[in-house]
Amino acid sequence: MQFFISSFRQDWLANIRSDLLAGLVVALALIPEAIAFSIIAGVDPKVGLYASFCIAMVISVAGGRPGMISAATGAMALVMVTLVKDHGLQYLLAATLLTGLLQIIAGWLQLGRLMRFVSRSVITGFVNALAILIFMAQWPELSDVPWAVYALVAGGLAIIYLFPYLSRAVPSPLVAILVLTGIAIGFDLDVRTVGDMGQLPDSLPLFLLPDVPLTVDTLRIVLPVSLTLAVVGLLESMMTAAIVDELTDTSSNKNRECVGQGVANIVAGLLGGMAGCAMIGQSVINVKSGGRGRLSTLAAGVFLLLLLMLLGDWVARIPMAALVSVMIMVSIGTFSWASIRDLRTLPASSSVVMLATVAVTVLTHDLARGVLVGVLLSGFFFAHKVGMILHVGSWASADGRMRDYRVVGQVFFASAERFAAAFDFREVIDTVRIDVSKAHFWDITAVSALDKVVLKFRREGTEVEVIGLNEASATLVDRFAVHDKPDAVEQIMGH
Amino acid sequence: MTVDHENRVLAAVDRGPLAHAVADAAIWAAGRLARPLEFLHVLDRHPEQAAGEDRSGAIGLDAQDHLLQALSARDAENSRQAREAGRLFLAGLRARALAAGFSRTDVRLRHGALVDTLLEQAAGVDLFVLGRGGATGEHAQRLGQNLASLVQRLPQLILTVHRDFAAPQRCLIAFDGSAMARRGIEHLRHSPLLAGLDCHLLLAGSPGREALRALAQARSTLENDGFSVCVHQLPGEASSQVPRLVRDEGIGLLAMGAFQHAAWRRLLLGSRTNALLRSAEVPTLLWR
């Protein structure tokens, strides 16, 4: 009880003024993004806007990372494009519900812990790929359009980046949108506006179950998309949570965040919104503006709802060029430019992992596949590196009848071949002694490699004696349970 | 027992208006108990609070890296300043103790939350001295919460001060006949802290036979130990009688068992201890 009260105070009430102001800034920045991501997904802007305020409000209570902003995102929108094109909005809503369900299950199974297998390079690759995809998604608005659009986009970018030098009290993307809308209306420019892209919200969302037949066919259509959505959503949420953790020097509850994302998506799906997740860019903006507590996320959702109710008609008149300039800012701000500079200094393997993640994602438009490739590659590279830590030395006895082999290092699937090749089977000799007490046999491949070595020597008529096999194979068991016992680790690794 | 391992009096001080009162009370108590004194100042960083000057909503090149650098640089600067200020502050208190003729003073500067730090340090402490409630309401409320959980989790006596401290001549023990009150009497009669003070025992409300017997027993116990005891058995709430007695009898210290109910009950019904603490204008000695 005491704990509950104090954590409630800390999460909600410790930072009220800054949280509310940051929430307002975030809400203003969310409007163009939610609209733009709806357009990427191929649905009406209202689907993204409904989703954004539902998700922000629900996650502020249910999430595990106070101060993190979740809403409709580009990463998720990119996954649902094909589903929307082929089957329509109702299937998207069904997929959103299923995504939420899968995420809740993932939270219960504590799959957040799997994030530790996602290396730094993969995360960088994910972020870069996301930035590139968001940028590429702006092409349709930039190709085959009148020159006025280019002028507006350039003007918008100039305002976004230069206005903060004048004043940091007003969000510069908002200023850009206001100015560009004013210009477009004032000069009566013939450019595409948000209103041309589809329906905007004109009322509060209604509670509705998706209008899809409850059949196996539906599941077959929806499940693959939902799985990808669930994975991508959790990946981006976990990464963003880690970023916010790092920025604010506080910790978060990853499994609660998984369940929270699921609950938020289910609520969004039932209210006619698309699936969403945590947003890296918006969360950075929130922290930068002073948002720390759950109140900032809740405020972002509530302000977003209020703004839409008040400004609905005006939102329709925003030229698409203004949104494009905001999205270009988002992609520039999301991209890790330092990672390009670091390509020269970091080890080649980590650069390859990063680049592969980016390449696969950009080619397949699927962040989950990119991350999978990145994780697999980093696993390969790690196994390769550790496999190099193996040395087999030998010396013959004075009379030349016996040879001592001494194995030091890690023997497992990636190094078993090198291990077997280190023995000279053709040497004419009576006895061979293999001392493995300074080696570690990690898996069955290692043991069978040793068996083969012994067999081969025997076939040549050589006696084989293996020393220290017990110590070497202590690492074979699957559950060491030594992580909290330094003595046990010493015993296994240091013998 | 060597001098090094002697139990000590631990005074938790923060850089608020009460620091000197807490220090004076701790010096007085350490002198009476003949124990070394330690001033503990806790530097508590509050990452859940932020100063956000930048509401531009724009993120530029490597926004995240730059933000991380800016935030950690600011934290580092604040921590350094707090650390230096904390050192100076503690050195000042040590000088104050020396000026009062007390030389066995140690100071300790730690990171962390106040309650956790005090619980960690509890071993080897005879008496805690804390300030309760500063000038501002919010601060007072937070400390009130801290106090409740501290009293419930620490077995030692806790001396709380809420304005200037003067060495007391007469003390008032709020007695209700409960096991907690009887335990307190046992605490006090063996401790040199109150030795030689005039003792007033207050039993408020309409007590049962059990309570009256306990009162008589407490009185005789204390008198046997050489206290001069004066018993007040008065109607009404203790929180209304205590301020009157303090004023009329020149009481300098209130002693009572505190916070015997669980947190949820305090939340629903309010706490009698808190009501008493608010009404008492004198230093208060608490036990659980």
Short mmCIF file of C-alpha atoms in Angstrom, two decimals, chain A residues 240-427:
data_model
loop_
_atom_site.label_atom_id
_atom_site.label_comp_id
_atom_site.label_asym_id
_atom_site.label_seq_id
_atom_site.Cartn_x
_atom_site.Cartn_y
_atom_site.Cartn_z
CA THR A 240 12.11 3.20 -27.12
CA ALA A 241 11.74 2.19 -23.47
CA ALA A 242 15.48 1.52 -23.36
CA ILE A 243 16.14 4.93 -24.92
CA VAL A 244 13.90 6.69 -22.39
CA ASP A 245 15.48 4.68 -19.57
CA GLU A 246 18.86 5.88 -20.70
CA LEU A 247 17.83 9.50 -21.20
CA THR A 248 16.11 9.84 -17.85
CA ASP A 249 18.40 7.52 -15.88
CA THR A 250 15.43 5.57 -14.52
CA SER A 251 14.21 2.02 -15.02
CA SER A 252 11.07 0.59 -16.57
CA ASN A 253 9.01 -2.58 -16.34
CA LYS A 254 9.41 -4.27 -19.74
CA ASN A 255 6.81 -6.99 -19.26
CA ARG A 256 4.21 -4.54 -18.03
CA GLU A 257 4.99 -2.49 -21.13
CA CYS A 258 4.32 -5.54 -23.37
CA VAL A 259 0.94 -6.15 -21.74
CA GLY A 260 0.19 -2.42 -21.82
CA GLN A 261 0.89 -2.23 -25.55
CA GLY A 262 -1.48 -5.15 -26.04
CA VAL A 263 -4.27 -3.58 -24.01
CA ALA A 264 -3.81 -0.27 -25.82
CA ASN A 265 -4.03 -1.95 -29.21
CA ILE A 266 -7.17 -3.85 -28.26
CA VAL A 267 -8.84 -0.63 -27.12
CA ALA A 268 -7.70 1.11 -30.31
CA GLY A 269 -9.04 -1.73 -32.46
CA LEU A 270 -12.42 -1.67 -30.73
CA LEU A 271 -12.70 2.09 -31.27
CA GLY A 272 -11.84 1.99 -34.95
CA GLY A 273 -8.13 2.77 -34.69
CA MET A 274 -5.11 1.12 -36.26
CA ALA A 275 -2.42 -0.73 -34.30
CA GLY A 276 0.35 1.39 -32.84
CA CYS A 277 3.35 1.24 -30.56
CA ALA A 278 5.89 3.42 -28.83
CA MET A 279 7.38 6.24 -30.92
CA ILE A 280 11.08 6.95 -30.73
CA GLY A 281 10.88 10.49 -32.10
CA GLN A 282 7.88 11.56 -30.03
CA SER A 283 9.34 10.08 -26.85
CA VAL A 284 12.56 12.02 -27.43
CA ILE A 285 10.50 15.17 -27.97
CA ASN A 286 8.59 14.46 -24.76
CA VAL A 287 11.73 13.99 -22.67
CA LYS A 288 13.31 17.02 -24.30
CA SER A 289 10.26 19.13 -23.41
CA GLY A 290 10.43 18.01 -19.78
CA GLY A 291 7.93 15.14 -19.81
CA ARG A 292 8.86 12.41 -17.31
CA GLY A 293 5.72 10.99 -15.68
CA ARG A 294 2.69 9.08 -16.88
CA LEU A 295 0.81 12.36 -16.81
CA SER A 296 2.75 13.57 -19.86
CA THR A 297 1.51 10.64 -21.96
CA LEU A 298 -2.04 11.01 -20.72
CA ALA A 299 -1.91 14.75 -21.41
CA ALA A 300 -0.69 14.09 -24.94
CA GLY A 301 -3.70 11.84 -25.59
CA VAL A 302 -6.23 14.18 -24.00
CA PHE A 303 -4.87 17.30 -25.73
CA LEU A 304 -4.85 15.44 -29.04
CA LEU A 305 -8.53 14.59 -28.60
CA LEU A 306 -9.41 18.15 -27.61
CA LEU A 307 -7.47 19.65 -30.50
CA LEU A 308 -9.24 17.39 -32.97
CA MET A 309 -12.65 18.26 -31.56
CA LEU A 310 -11.87 21.97 -31.75
CA LEU A 311 -9.87 22.16 -34.95
CA GLY A 312 -11.33 19.34 -37.04
CA ASP A 313 -12.35 21.57 -39.97
CA TRP A 314 -9.05 23.35 -40.10
CA VAL A 315 -7.06 20.12 -40.04
CA ALA A 316 -8.61 19.18 -43.38
CA ARG A 317 -7.11 22.29 -44.99
CA ILE A 318 -3.50 21.55 -43.99
CA PRO A 319 -1.53 21.04 -47.22
CA MET A 320 0.13 17.63 -47.48
CA ALA A 321 3.41 19.45 -48.12
CA ALA A 322 3.38 20.63 -44.48
CA LEU A 323 3.00 17.06 -43.25
CA VAL A 324 5.76 15.94 -45.58
CA SER A 325 8.15 18.45 -44.09
CA VAL A 326 7.26 17.30 -40.56
CA MET A 327 7.80 13.67 -41.55
CA ILE A 328 11.15 14.52 -43.12
CA MET A 329 12.11 16.10 -39.79
CA VAL A 330 10.99 12.94 -37.99
CA SER A 331 13.04 10.71 -40.27
CA ILE A 332 16.12 12.95 -39.99
CA GLY A 333 15.76 13.05 -36.21
CA THR A 334 15.23 9.31 -35.96
CA PHE A 335 18.17 8.33 -38.16
CA SER A 336 21.35 7.66 -36.25
CA TRP A 337 23.82 9.81 -38.18
CA ALA A 338 26.58 8.92 -35.78
CA SER A 339 26.30 5.33 -36.99
CA ILE A 340 27.54 6.37 -40.44
CA ARG A 341 30.54 8.12 -38.94
CA ASP A 342 31.17 5.06 -36.77
CA LEU A 343 31.21 2.67 -39.76
CA ARG A 344 34.92 3.35 -40.15
CA THR A 345 35.87 2.80 -36.53
CA LEU A 346 33.61 -0.05 -35.39
CA PRO A 347 34.51 -3.70 -36.04
CA ALA A 348 33.46 -4.87 -39.51
CA SER A 349 31.13 -7.53 -38.07
CA SER A 350 28.99 -5.01 -36.22
CA SER A 351 28.82 -2.76 -39.28
CA VAL A 352 27.73 -5.70 -41.40
CA VAL A 353 24.99 -6.54 -38.91
CA MET A 354 23.76 -2.94 -38.94
CA LEU A 355 23.86 -2.62 -42.72
CA ALA A 356 22.21 -6.00 -43.24
CA THR A 357 19.37 -5.05 -40.91
CA VAL A 358 18.86 -1.83 -42.86
CA ALA A 359 19.12 -3.51 -46.27
CA VAL A 360 16.71 -6.34 -45.51
CA THR A 361 14.20 -4.00 -43.91
CA VAL A 362 14.28 -1.47 -46.74
CA LEU A 363 13.99 -4.20 -49.39
CA THR A 364 11.18 -6.15 -47.72
CA HIS A 365 9.49 -3.15 -46.02
CA ASP A 366 9.30 -5.42 -43.00
CA LEU A 367 11.12 -4.38 -39.83
CA ALA A 368 10.61 -7.78 -38.21
CA ARG A 369 12.50 -9.55 -41.01
CA GLY A 370 15.30 -7.01 -40.84
CA VAL A 371 15.70 -7.54 -37.12
CA LEU A 372 15.57 -11.31 -37.53
CA VAL A 373 18.40 -11.19 -40.07
CA GLY A 374 20.36 -8.85 -37.84
CA VAL A 375 19.95 -11.05 -34.78
CA LEU A 376 20.93 -14.18 -36.71
CA LEU A 377 23.98 -12.48 -38.19
CA SER A 378 25.16 -11.16 -34.86
CA GLY A 379 24.73 -14.69 -33.48
CA PHE A 380 26.89 -16.08 -36.30
CA PHE A 381 29.55 -13.47 -35.81
CA PHE A 382 29.64 -14.06 -32.09
CA ALA A 383 29.93 -17.84 -32.50
CA HIS A 384 32.68 -17.32 -35.06
CA LYS A 385 34.59 -14.99 -32.77
CA VAL A 386 34.37 -17.25 -29.74
CA GLY A 387 35.21 -20.25 -31.94
CA MET A 388 38.57 -18.61 -32.62
CA ILE A 389 39.46 -18.92 -28.95
CA LEU A 390 40.92 -22.40 -29.25
CA HIS A 391 44.49 -23.59 -29.21
CA VAL A 392 45.80 -27.13 -29.49
CA GLY A 393 49.50 -27.55 -28.70
CA SER A 394 51.56 -30.73 -28.65
CA TRP A 395 54.97 -32.10 -27.83
CA ALA A 396 56.52 -35.56 -28.27
CA SER A 397 58.20 -37.50 -25.51
CA ALA A 398 61.97 -37.97 -25.60
CA ASP A 399 61.78 -41.51 -27.00
CA GLY A 400 59.33 -40.50 -29.73
CA ARG A 401 56.76 -43.11 -28.72
CA MET A 402 54.28 -40.80 -27.11
CA ARG A 403 52.78 -37.37 -27.89
CA ASP A 404 51.00 -35.02 -25.51
CA TYR A 405 48.21 -32.84 -26.91
CA ARG A 406 46.97 -30.00 -24.80
CA VAL A 407 43.68 -28.28 -25.71
CA VAL A 408 42.97 -24.78 -24.40
CA GLY A 409 39.81 -22.81 -25.22
CA GLN A 410 36.23 -23.17 -26.36
CA VAL A 411 35.09 -26.23 -28.28
CA PHE A 412 31.56 -26.08 -29.74
CA PHE A 413 29.81 -26.35 -33.07
CA ALA A 414 31.65 -23.41 -34.60
CA SER A 415 35.11 -24.59 -33.58
CA ALA A 416 34.73 -28.39 -33.63
CA GLU A 417 36.19 -28.67 -37.12
CA ARG A 418 39.25 -26.62 -36.23
CA PHE A 419 39.60 -28.76 -33.13
CA ALA A 420 39.60 -32.03 -35.09
CA ALA A 421 42.01 -30.68 -37.69
CA ALA A 422 44.61 -29.84 -35.06
CA PHE A 423 45.56 -33.47 -34.52
CA ASP A 424 48.17 -35.28 -36.64
CA PHE A 425 46.69 -38.73 -37.30
CA ARG A 426 49.44 -39.79 -39.68
CA GLU A 427 52.21 -39.61 -37.14
#
